[in-house]
Amino acid sequence: MKVTVENKKGLNKDIKVFIDKKTMNSYLDKKYEEIKGTVKLKGFRPGKVPREILKRQFGQAVFSEVLDKVLKETSTKALEENKIKPAGQPKLDLKTYGEDKDLEYVLSVTELPKVEIKSIDNLKFDEYTVKIDEKESDKRIKEIAKNQPSFKDAIDAKAKEGDLVTFDYTATIDDKSFKGSEGKNTQLTLGKDLFLKGFDKQLVGVKNGDEKVVEATLPENFPEKNLVNKKAKFNCKILSVKIPDETKIDDDFAKNLGAKDLKDLKLLVTKQINDEYKNSLDRLSKNQILKEIENFKVSEIPENLMEEEIKVLSQGMSEEDAKKSRKNFEEVAKKRIKVGLILNEFGEQNNIKVTEQELQAEVQKQIRMMPGQEKMVMDFYQKNPSAVESLRGTVYEDKIMNLIKDKAKSNKKEISKDEAEKILKQSQKQQLDQELKDQRKPEKKVELKKSAESKTKPKSTKTKTAVKKSKKVSKK
């Protein structure tokens, strides 16, 4: 194989590849030998079909398969040997090819630019830890207790709003029972109207041992569709009336929530509150790092990546609006690509990889974030491998950022909850001001907001994909 690299304008290169016909014929010979043992043709014993017959029957298919294989192998080798990393998919132009002929083609590629990452050790960022006051933990625990009310028996008391009524019932429609017309030990907190509309109000005033007839209309989602919107009579036997009781915040309360005791619950709640602020503050630290990375030197931004990014930014806009906003989009696109190239280069130089275990852990994390819809989310990822691969980019970027933080210079700050809220509020205002500045067309705010937010999420995934694409070529 003979390879010649010709520099074009900027980062563009033409790679000319020549493979003599002797080499091509050896690939074809190997393929014919391979299929000779598997092809079954009438009149010939297995493995004894003459090559001319095979060529007549399968020649075009065999040559196409061999050609694709040779193009893939030689183009990848040409790029690797010349240390060329394509920014996007190379274009392949076949010049000479065919049976018993030399193979000659030109690979047109835009090369990834040289990236300077030596300054990463000098990056500075604020690393926050939030000191949670004991009062904050106590306040949160009281809120939890408020949402888990307890009740105590009320002797001879008449039920009022907020009380818990337990009853058995039998229901009829036109004096006839129906499927689902009986209930045992049914509990209702009066005033919440969670059973049937208007049912609660009719139980106000009942006492333990009373019998009460309640009328209610069966709802739209009633299982027996022929009974929907029909009025039913419920003969209720009141078993107990309980009044709200103050929830005691003690060890038993803590154990019901899964903690060892009250002290352990306070520690868990403190950590929970801290984590809530930590996630938001970590994003601020990440944004500080990304902002500093924007100042790093990149020799040149590939034009094809710029066009792809601008296309994403202008998605959903009219052609006229996209043209008016192009200059602004170019600035945003340049920053995003630049940051992505730098992070990607850092990841490659530090041999950062994403294992299958890490990828599956991220999938499980996404599933846990959708309580009640776990099966639906799991099915989505199982049916969409591309969605799983997109998570690989998220994990890859997180690993890069964590390593950068380890190498960079952190300014550790311990702050109070109030200070954390103030910092986050100020950050949100700055982000909103930046979004308004970037969005010259107010009616495009929805589309552009996504792109503005993604400034905090550099396209390292995209750049990594571009590098990997060097192993594929497209025929022009």
Coordinates of C-alpha atoms in Angstrom, one line a residue:
M1 CA 0.0 0.0 0.0
K2 CA 1.3 3.4 -1.0
V3 CA 0.0 6.5 0.8
T4 CA 0.5 10.2 -0.1
V5 CA -0.8 13.0 2.1
E6 CA -1.6 16.3 0.4
N7 CA -2.3 19.4 2.5
K8 CA -5.2 21.5 1.4
K9 CA -6.7 24.7 2.8
G10 CA -6.6 24.9 6.6
L11 CA -7.2 21.6 8.3
N12 CA -8.3 19.9 5.1
K13 CA -6.2 17.0 3.7
D14 CA -6.4 14.6 0.8
I15 CA -4.9 11.2 1.5
K16 CA -4.2 9.3 -1.7
V17 CA -4.1 5.5 -1.3
F18 CA -2.8 3.1 -3.9
I19 CA -3.0 -0.7 -3.7
D20 CA -1.6 -2.8 -6.5
K21 CA -3.7 -5.4 -8.3
K22 CA -1.6 -8.3 -6.9
T23 CA -2.6 -7.4 -3.4
M24 CA -6.3 -6.9 -4.5
N25 CA -6.2 -10.3 -6.2
S26 CA -4.9 -12.0 -3.0
Y27 CA -7.9 -10.6 -1.1
L28 CA -10.2 -12.0 -3.8
D29 CA -8.5 -15.4 -3.8
K30 CA -8.8 -15.6 0.0
K31 CA -12.5 -14.8 -0.2
Y32 CA -13.2 -17.3 -3.0
E33 CA -11.5 -20.0 -1.0
E34 CA -13.6 -19.1 2.0
I35 CA -16.9 -19.4 0.2
K36 CA -15.8 -22.5 -1.8
G37 CA -16.2 -24.6 1.3
T38 CA -19.7 -23.3 2.1
V39 CA -21.4 -22.9 -1.2
K40 CA -23.7 -25.8 -2.4
L41 CA -24.5 -26.0 -6.1
K42 CA -26.3 -28.7 -7.9
G43 CA -24.0 -31.1 -9.7
F44 CA -20.9 -30.3 -7.6
R45 CA -19.6 -31.8 -4.4
P46 CA -19.1 -29.5 -1.4
G47 CA -15.8 -27.6 -1.8
K48 CA -15.3 -28.7 -5.4
V49 CA -17.1 -25.9 -7.2
P50 CA -14.7 -24.3 -9.8
R51 CA -13.8 -20.7 -9.3
E52 CA -15.2 -19.7 -12.7
I53 CA -18.6 -21.0 -11.7
L54 CA -18.4 -19.2 -8.3
K55 CA -17.3 -16.0 -10.1
R56 CA -20.2 -16.3 -12.6
Q57 CA -22.7 -16.8 -9.8
F58 CA -21.3 -14.6 -7.0
G59 CA -18.6 -12.4 -8.6
Q60 CA -20.2 -9.0 -8.2
A61 CA -21.2 -9.7 -4.6
V62 CA -17.7 -11.1 -3.7
F63 CA -15.9 -8.1 -5.2
S64 CA -18.2 -5.6 -3.4
E65 CA -17.5 -7.3 -0.1
V66 CA -13.8 -7.5 -0.7
L67 CA -13.7 -3.9 -1.8
D68 CA -15.5 -2.7 1.3
K69 CA -13.2 -4.6 3.5
V70 CA -10.1 -3.3 1.8
L71 CA -11.3 0.3 1.9
K72 CA -12.1 0.1 5.6
E73 CA -8.8 -1.6 6.6
T74 CA -6.5 0.6 4.4
S75 CA -8.2 3.9 5.1
T76 CA -8.0 3.3 8.9
K77 CA -4.4 2.2 8.6
A78 CA -3.6 5.3 6.4
L79 CA -5.1 7.6 9.0
E80 CA -3.4 5.9 12.0
E81 CA 0.1 5.7 10.4
N82 CA 0.0 9.4 9.5
K83 CA -1.5 10.3 12.9
I84 CA -4.5 12.0 11.4
K85 CA -7.6 12.3 13.6
P86 CA -10.6 13.3 11.4
A87 CA -13.1 15.9 12.6
G88 CA -16.2 14.1 11.3
Q89 CA -16.6 11.4 8.6
P90 CA -14.0 11.4 5.8
K91 CA -15.2 11.3 2.2
L92 CA -13.9 8.7 -0.1
D93 CA -13.5 9.1 -3.9
L94 CA -12.8 6.0 -5.8
K95 CA -10.4 6.7 -8.8
T96 CA -9.6 3.2 -10.0
Y97 CA -11.1 -0.2 -9.1
G98 CA -12.3 -3.4 -10.5
E99 CA -11.4 -7.1 -11.0
D100 CA -7.7 -7.6 -11.8
K101 CA -7.1 -3.9 -11.5
D102 CA -5.1 -1.6 -9.1
L103 CA -7.2 0.1 -6.4
E104 CA -6.7 3.8 -6.1
Y105 CA -8.8 6.2 -4.1
V106 CA -8.6 9.6 -2.3
L107 CA -9.7 10.2 1.2
S108 CA -10.7 13.8 1.9
V109 CA -10.6 14.6 5.5
T110 CA -10.8 17.6 7.9
E111 CA -8.2 17.0 10.6
L112 CA -8.8 17.8 14.3
P113 CA -6.8 20.8 15.3
K114 CA -3.9 20.9 17.7
V115 CA -5.1 21.5 21.2
E116 CA -3.1 23.0 24.1
I117 CA -3.9 21.4 27.5
K118 CA -0.8 22.0 29.4
S119 CA -2.5 24.8 31.4
I120 CA -5.1 22.5 33.0
D121 CA -3.0 22.2 36.2
N122 CA -3.3 26.0 36.6
L123 CA -7.1 26.1 36.4
K124 CA -8.8 27.6 39.5
F125 CA -12.3 26.8 40.7
D126 CA -14.4 27.2 43.9
E127 CA -15.2 24.0 45.7
Y128 CA -18.1 24.4 48.1
T129 CA -19.2 22.4 51.1
V130 CA -22.4 23.4 52.8
K131 CA -22.6 23.4 56.6
I132 CA -26.2 22.4 57.5
D133 CA -27.4 23.9 60.8
E134 CA -29.1 21.4 63.1
K135 CA -32.2 23.6 63.0
E136 CA -32.5 22.9 59.2
S137 CA -32.4 19.2 59.8
D138 CA -35.1 19.4 62.5
K139 CA -37.2 21.6 60.3
R140 CA -37.0 19.0 57.4
I141 CA -37.9 16.2 59.8
K142 CA -40.9 18.1 61.1
E143 CA -42.1 18.5 57.5
I144 CA -41.7 14.7 56.9
A145 CA -43.7 14.1 60.1
K146 CA -46.4 16.5 58.9
N147 CA -46.8 14.5 55.7
Q148 CA -47.2 11.3 57.7
P149 CA -50.0 12.1 60.1
S150 CA -51.1 9.8 62.9
F151 CA -54.5 9.4 64.5
K152 CA -55.9 8.4 67.8
D153 CA -59.3 6.9 68.8
A154 CA -62.1 9.4 69.5
I155 CA -64.7 8.0 71.9
D156 CA -68.3 9.0 70.8
A157 CA -66.9 11.9 68.8
K158 CA -68.7 12.9 65.6
A159 CA -66.4 12.8 62.5
K160 CA -65.3 16.1 61.1
E161 CA -63.0 17.2 58.4
G162 CA -59.5 15.9 58.9
D163 CA -60.6 12.9 60.9
L164 CA -59.9 9.3 59.8
V165 CA -63.1 7.2 59.3
T166 CA -62.9 3.4 58.8
F167 CA -66.0 1.6 57.5
D168 CA -67.4 -1.4 55.6
Y169 CA -69.8 -0.9 52.7
T170 CA -72.1 -2.6 50.3
A171 CA -73.3 -0.7 47.2
T172 CA -76.2 -1.0 44.9
I173 CA -77.4 0.6 41.6
D174 CA -81.2 0.5 41.2
D175 CA -81.2 -1.9 44.3
K176 CA -78.9 -4.3 42.5
S177 CA -75.4 -5.2 43.6
F178 CA -72.6 -5.1 41.0
K179 CA -68.9 -6.2 40.6
G180 CA -66.8 -4.2 43.1
S181 CA -69.8 -3.2 45.2
E182 CA -68.4 -4.4 48.5
G183 CA -65.6 -3.0 50.6
K184 CA -64.0 -3.9 54.0
N185 CA -62.1 -1.7 56.4
T186 CA -62.1 1.2 54.0
Q187 CA -60.3 4.2 55.4
L188 CA -60.9 7.9 54.4
T189 CA -59.4 11.1 55.7
L190 CA -62.4 13.4 55.5
G191 CA -61.9 16.5 53.4
K192 CA -59.4 15.0 50.9
D193 CA -62.2 13.7 48.6
L194 CA -60.0 10.8 47.4
F195 CA -62.6 8.1 47.2
L196 CA -65.6 9.3 45.1
K197 CA -66.5 12.9 44.5
G198 CA -68.7 14.2 47.4
F199 CA -68.4 10.9 49.4
D200 CA -66.4 12.5 52.2
K201 CA -68.8 15.3 53.0
Q202 CA -71.7 12.8 53.6
L203 CA -69.7 11.1 56.3
V204 CA -69.2 14.3 58.3
G205 CA -71.0 13.8 61.6
V206 CA -71.0 10.0 61.8
K207 CA -70.0 8.2 65.0
N208 CA -68.5 4.8 65.7
G209 CA -71.2 2.1 65.2
D210 CA -73.4 4.3 63.0
E211 CA -74.9 3.2 59.7
K212 CA -75.0 5.7 56.9
V213 CA -76.3 5.7 53.3
V214 CA -74.1 7.6 51.0
E215 CA -75.0 8.4 47.4
A216 CA -72.2 9.0 44.8
T217 CA -71.7 8.8 41.0
L218 CA -69.3 6.2 39.7
P219 CA -66.3 7.8 38.0
E220 CA -65.1 7.7 34.3
N221 CA -62.2 5.2 35.3
F222 CA -64.5 2.7 37.0
P223 CA -63.5 -0.8 35.8
E224 CA -67.1 -1.8 34.8
K225 CA -67.5 0.5 31.8
N226 CA -71.3 -0.1 31.6
L227 CA -71.7 1.5 35.1
V228 CA -69.7 4.7 34.5
N229 CA -71.5 7.9 35.6
K230 CA -74.3 5.9 37.2
K231 CA -75.5 6.8 40.7
A232 CA -74.9 4.2 43.4
K233 CA -76.1 3.9 47.0
F234 CA -73.4 2.9 49.6
N235 CA -74.7 1.4 52.8
C236 CA -71.8 2.2 55.2
K237 CA -71.2 0.6 58.6
I238 CA -68.9 2.9 60.6
L239 CA -66.2 0.9 62.4
S240 CA -64.2 3.7 63.9
V241 CA -63.6 7.5 63.9
K242 CA -60.1 8.7 64.7
I243 CA -58.9 12.3 65.2
P244 CA -55.5 13.6 64.2
D245 CA -52.8 13.1 66.7
E246 CA -49.5 14.9 66.8
T247 CA -46.8 12.7 65.3
K248 CA -44.1 11.9 67.9
I249 CA -40.7 12.4 66.5
D250 CA -38.8 9.7 68.3
D251 CA -36.8 6.6 67.7
D252 CA -39.9 4.6 66.6
F253 CA -40.7 7.4 64.1
A254 CA -37.1 7.2 62.8
K255 CA -37.2 3.4 62.5
N256 CA -40.4 3.6 60.4
L257 CA -38.4 5.7 58.0
G258 CA -35.6 3.2 57.7
A259 CA -33.2 4.8 60.1
K260 CA -31.6 3.1 63.2
D261 CA -32.8 5.8 65.6
L262 CA -33.6 9.5 65.7
K263 CA -29.9 10.5 65.8
D264 CA -29.3 8.4 62.7
L265 CA -32.3 10.0 61.0
K266 CA -30.9 13.5 61.6
L267 CA -27.6 12.5 60.1
L268 CA -29.3 11.0 57.0
V269 CA -31.5 14.1 56.6
T270 CA -28.5 16.4 57.0
K271 CA -26.7 14.5 54.3
Q272 CA -29.8 14.7 52.1
I273 CA -30.0 18.5 52.4
N274 CA -26.2 18.8 51.8
D275 CA -26.4 16.6 48.7
E276 CA -29.2 18.8 47.3
Y277 CA -27.0 21.9 47.5
K278 CA -23.8 20.0 46.6
N279 CA -25.2 18.9 43.2
S280 CA -26.1 22.5 42.2
L281 CA -22.8 23.9 43.6
D282 CA -20.8 21.3 41.8
R283 CA -22.4 22.5 38.5
L284 CA -21.2 26.0 39.4
S285 CA -17.6 24.7 39.9
K286 CA -17.9 22.8 36.6
N287 CA -19.0 26.0 34.8
Q288 CA -16.1 27.9 36.3
I289 CA -13.7 25.3 34.8
L290 CA -15.4 25.3 31.4
K291 CA -15.3 29.1 31.4
E292 CA -11.5 29.1 31.9
I293 CA -11.1 26.3 29.3
E294 CA -12.7 28.7 26.8
N295 CA -9.5 30.8 27.0
F296 CA -7.2 27.9 26.0
K297 CA -5.6 27.9 22.6
V298 CA -7.0 25.8 19.7
S299 CA -5.1 26.3 16.4
E300 CA -8.3 26.3 14.3
I301 CA -11.9 25.2 14.5
P302 CA -12.9 22.7 11.8
E303 CA -15.5 24.3 9.5
N304 CA -17.5 21.1 9.2
L305 CA -18.0 20.9 13.0
M306 CA -19.0 24.6 13.0
E307 CA -21.7 24.0 10.4
E308 CA -23.0 21.0 12.3
E309 CA -23.2 22.9 15.5
I310 CA -24.9 25.9 13.9
K311 CA -27.4 23.6 12.4
V312 CA -28.2 22.3 15.9
L313 CA -28.5 25.8 17.3
S314 CA -30.8 27.0 14.5
Q315 CA -33.1 23.9 14.7
G316 CA -36.7 24.9 14.6
M317 CA -36.0 28.4 13.2
S318 CA -37.0 29.8 9.9
E319 CA -34.3 30.3 7.3
E320 CA -34.5 34.1 7.6
D321 CA -34.2 34.1 11.4
A322 CA -31.3 31.6 11.3
K323 CA -29.4 33.9 8.9
K324 CA -30.0 36.9 11.2
S325 CA -28.7 35.0 14.2
R326 CA -25.8 33.3 12.4
K327 CA -23.1 35.6 13.8
N328 CA -24.3 35.0 17.3
F329 CA -24.6 31.2 16.7
E330 CA -21.0 31.1 15.3
E331 CA -19.7 32.6 18.6
V332 CA -21.7 30.0 20.7
A333 CA -20.7 27.1 18.4
K334 CA -17.0 28.1 18.5
K335 CA -17.0 28.0 22.3
R336 CA -18.8 24.7 22.5
I337 CA -16.6 23.0 19.9
K338 CA -13.5 24.4 21.4
V339 CA -14.3 23.2 24.9
G340 CA -15.3 19.8 23.6
L341 CA -12.0 19.4 21.6
I342 CA -10.0 20.3 24.7
L343 CA -11.9 18.0 27.0
N344 CA -11.7 15.2 24.5
E345 CA -7.9 15.7 24.0
F346 CA -7.5 15.6 27.8
G347 CA -9.5 12.4 28.0
E348 CA -7.4 10.7 25.3
Q349 CA -4.1 11.8 26.8
N350 CA -5.1 10.4 30.1
N351 CA -6.5 7.2 28.6
I352 CA -10.0 7.8 30.1
K353 CA -12.4 5.0 29.1
V354 CA -16.0 4.1 30.0
T355 CA -16.4 0.5 31.1
E356 CA -19.6 -1.5 30.5
Q357 CA -20.1 -1.6 34.3
E358 CA -20.0 2.2 34.5
L359 CA -22.4 2.5 31.6
Q360 CA -24.9 0.1 33.2
A361 CA -24.6 1.9 36.5
E362 CA -25.6 5.2 34.7
V363 CA -28.6 3.4 33.1
Q364 CA -29.7 2.3 36.6
K365 CA -29.2 5.8 37.8
Q366 CA -31.5 7.1 35.1
I367 CA -34.1 4.5 36.0
R368 CA -34.0 5.4 39.7
M369 CA -34.7 9.1 38.7
M370 CA -38.1 8.1 37.4
P371 CA -39.9 6.4 40.4
G372 CA -43.0 4.5 39.3
Q373 CA -41.9 4.4 35.7
E374 CA -38.9 2.1 36.1
K375 CA -40.1 -0.5 33.7
M376 CA -40.9 2.0 31.0
V377 CA -37.5 3.6 31.3
M378 CA -35.8 0.2 31.3
D379 CA -37.7 -0.8 28.1
F380 CA -36.7 2.4 26.5
Y381 CA -33.0 1.8 27.0
Q382 CA -33.3 -1.9 26.0
K383 CA -35.0 -0.9 22.7
N384 CA -32.8 2.1 21.9
P385 CA -29.1 1.2 22.0
S386 CA -28.3 4.7 20.7
A387 CA -29.8 6.2 23.9
V388 CA -27.5 4.0 26.0
E389 CA -24.5 5.1 23.9
S390 CA -25.5 8.8 24.5
L391 CA -25.1 8.0 28.3
R392 CA -21.6 6.8 27.5
G393 CA -20.8 10.4 26.6
T394 CA -22.3 11.7 29.9
V395 CA -20.1 9.2 31.9
Y396 CA -17.1 10.0 29.8
E397 CA -17.5 13.7 30.4
D398 CA -18.0 13.3 34.1
K399 CA -14.8 11.2 34.4
I400 CA -12.9 13.9 32.5
M401 CA -14.3 16.7 34.8
N402 CA -13.5 14.7 37.9
L403 CA -9.9 14.2 36.8
I404 CA -9.5 17.9 35.9
K405 CA -10.8 18.8 39.4
D406 CA -8.1 16.5 40.9
K407 CA -5.4 18.2 38.9
A408 CA -6.7 21.8 39.1
K409 CA -6.4 24.2 42.0
S410 CA -9.5 24.3 44.1
N411 CA -10.4 27.1 46.4
K412 CA -12.3 25.3 49.2
K413 CA -15.1 27.2 50.8
E414 CA -17.4 26.1 53.6
I415 CA -20.7 28.1 53.4
S416 CA -24.0 28.1 55.2
K417 CA -27.3 27.1 53.6
D418 CA -28.3 30.8 53.3
E419 CA -25.0 31.6 51.6
A420 CA -25.5 28.6 49.2
E421 CA -29.0 29.8 48.2
K422 CA -27.6 33.3 47.6
I423 CA -24.8 32.0 45.4
L424 CA -27.2 29.8 43.4
K425 CA -29.7 32.6 43.0
Q426 CA -27.0 34.9 41.7
S427 CA -25.8 32.3 39.3
Q428 CA -29.3 31.7 38.0
K429 CA -29.7 35.4 37.4
Q430 CA -26.3 35.6 35.5
Q431 CA -27.3 32.6 33.4
L432 CA -30.7 34.2 32.6
D433 CA -29.0 37.5 31.6
Q434 CA -26.6 35.6 29.3
E435 CA -29.6 33.7 27.7
L436 CA -31.4 37.0 27.1
K437 CA -28.2 38.4 25.6
D438 CA -27.8 35.4 23.3
Q439 CA -31.4 35.4 22.3
R440 CA -31.9 38.2 19.8
K441 CA -35.2 36.8 18.7
P442 CA -37.5 36.6 21.8
E443 CA -39.9 34.3 19.9
K444 CA -37.1 31.7 19.6
K445 CA -36.5 31.7 23.3
V446 CA -37.6 28.1 23.8
E447 CA -35.3 26.7 21.1
L448 CA -32.3 28.8 22.1
K449 CA -32.7 28.1 25.8
K450 CA -31.6 24.6 25.3
S451 CA -28.5 25.7 23.5
A452 CA -27.7 28.3 26.1
E453 CA -28.0 25.7 28.9
S454 CA -25.8 23.3 27.0
K455 CA -22.9 25.7 27.3
T456 CA -22.5 24.1 30.7
K457 CA -22.3 20.7 28.9
P458 CA -19.5 20.7 26.4
K459 CA -19.8 18.5 23.3
S460 CA -17.0 16.2 24.4
T461 CA -19.2 13.3 23.4
K462 CA -19.6 14.6 19.9
T463 CA -15.9 15.2 19.5
K464 CA -15.0 11.8 20.7
T465 CA -17.5 10.4 18.2
A466 CA -15.8 12.3 15.4
V467 CA -12.4 10.8 16.3
K468 CA -13.9 7.3 16.3
K469 CA -15.4 7.9 12.9
S470 CA -11.9 7.7 11.4
K471 CA -12.6 4.0 11.3
K472 CA -15.4 4.5 8.8
V473 CA -15.5 6.0 5.4
S474 CA -18.3 7.0 3.0
K475 CA -18.1 6.6 -0.7
K476 CA -18.8 9.7 -2.6

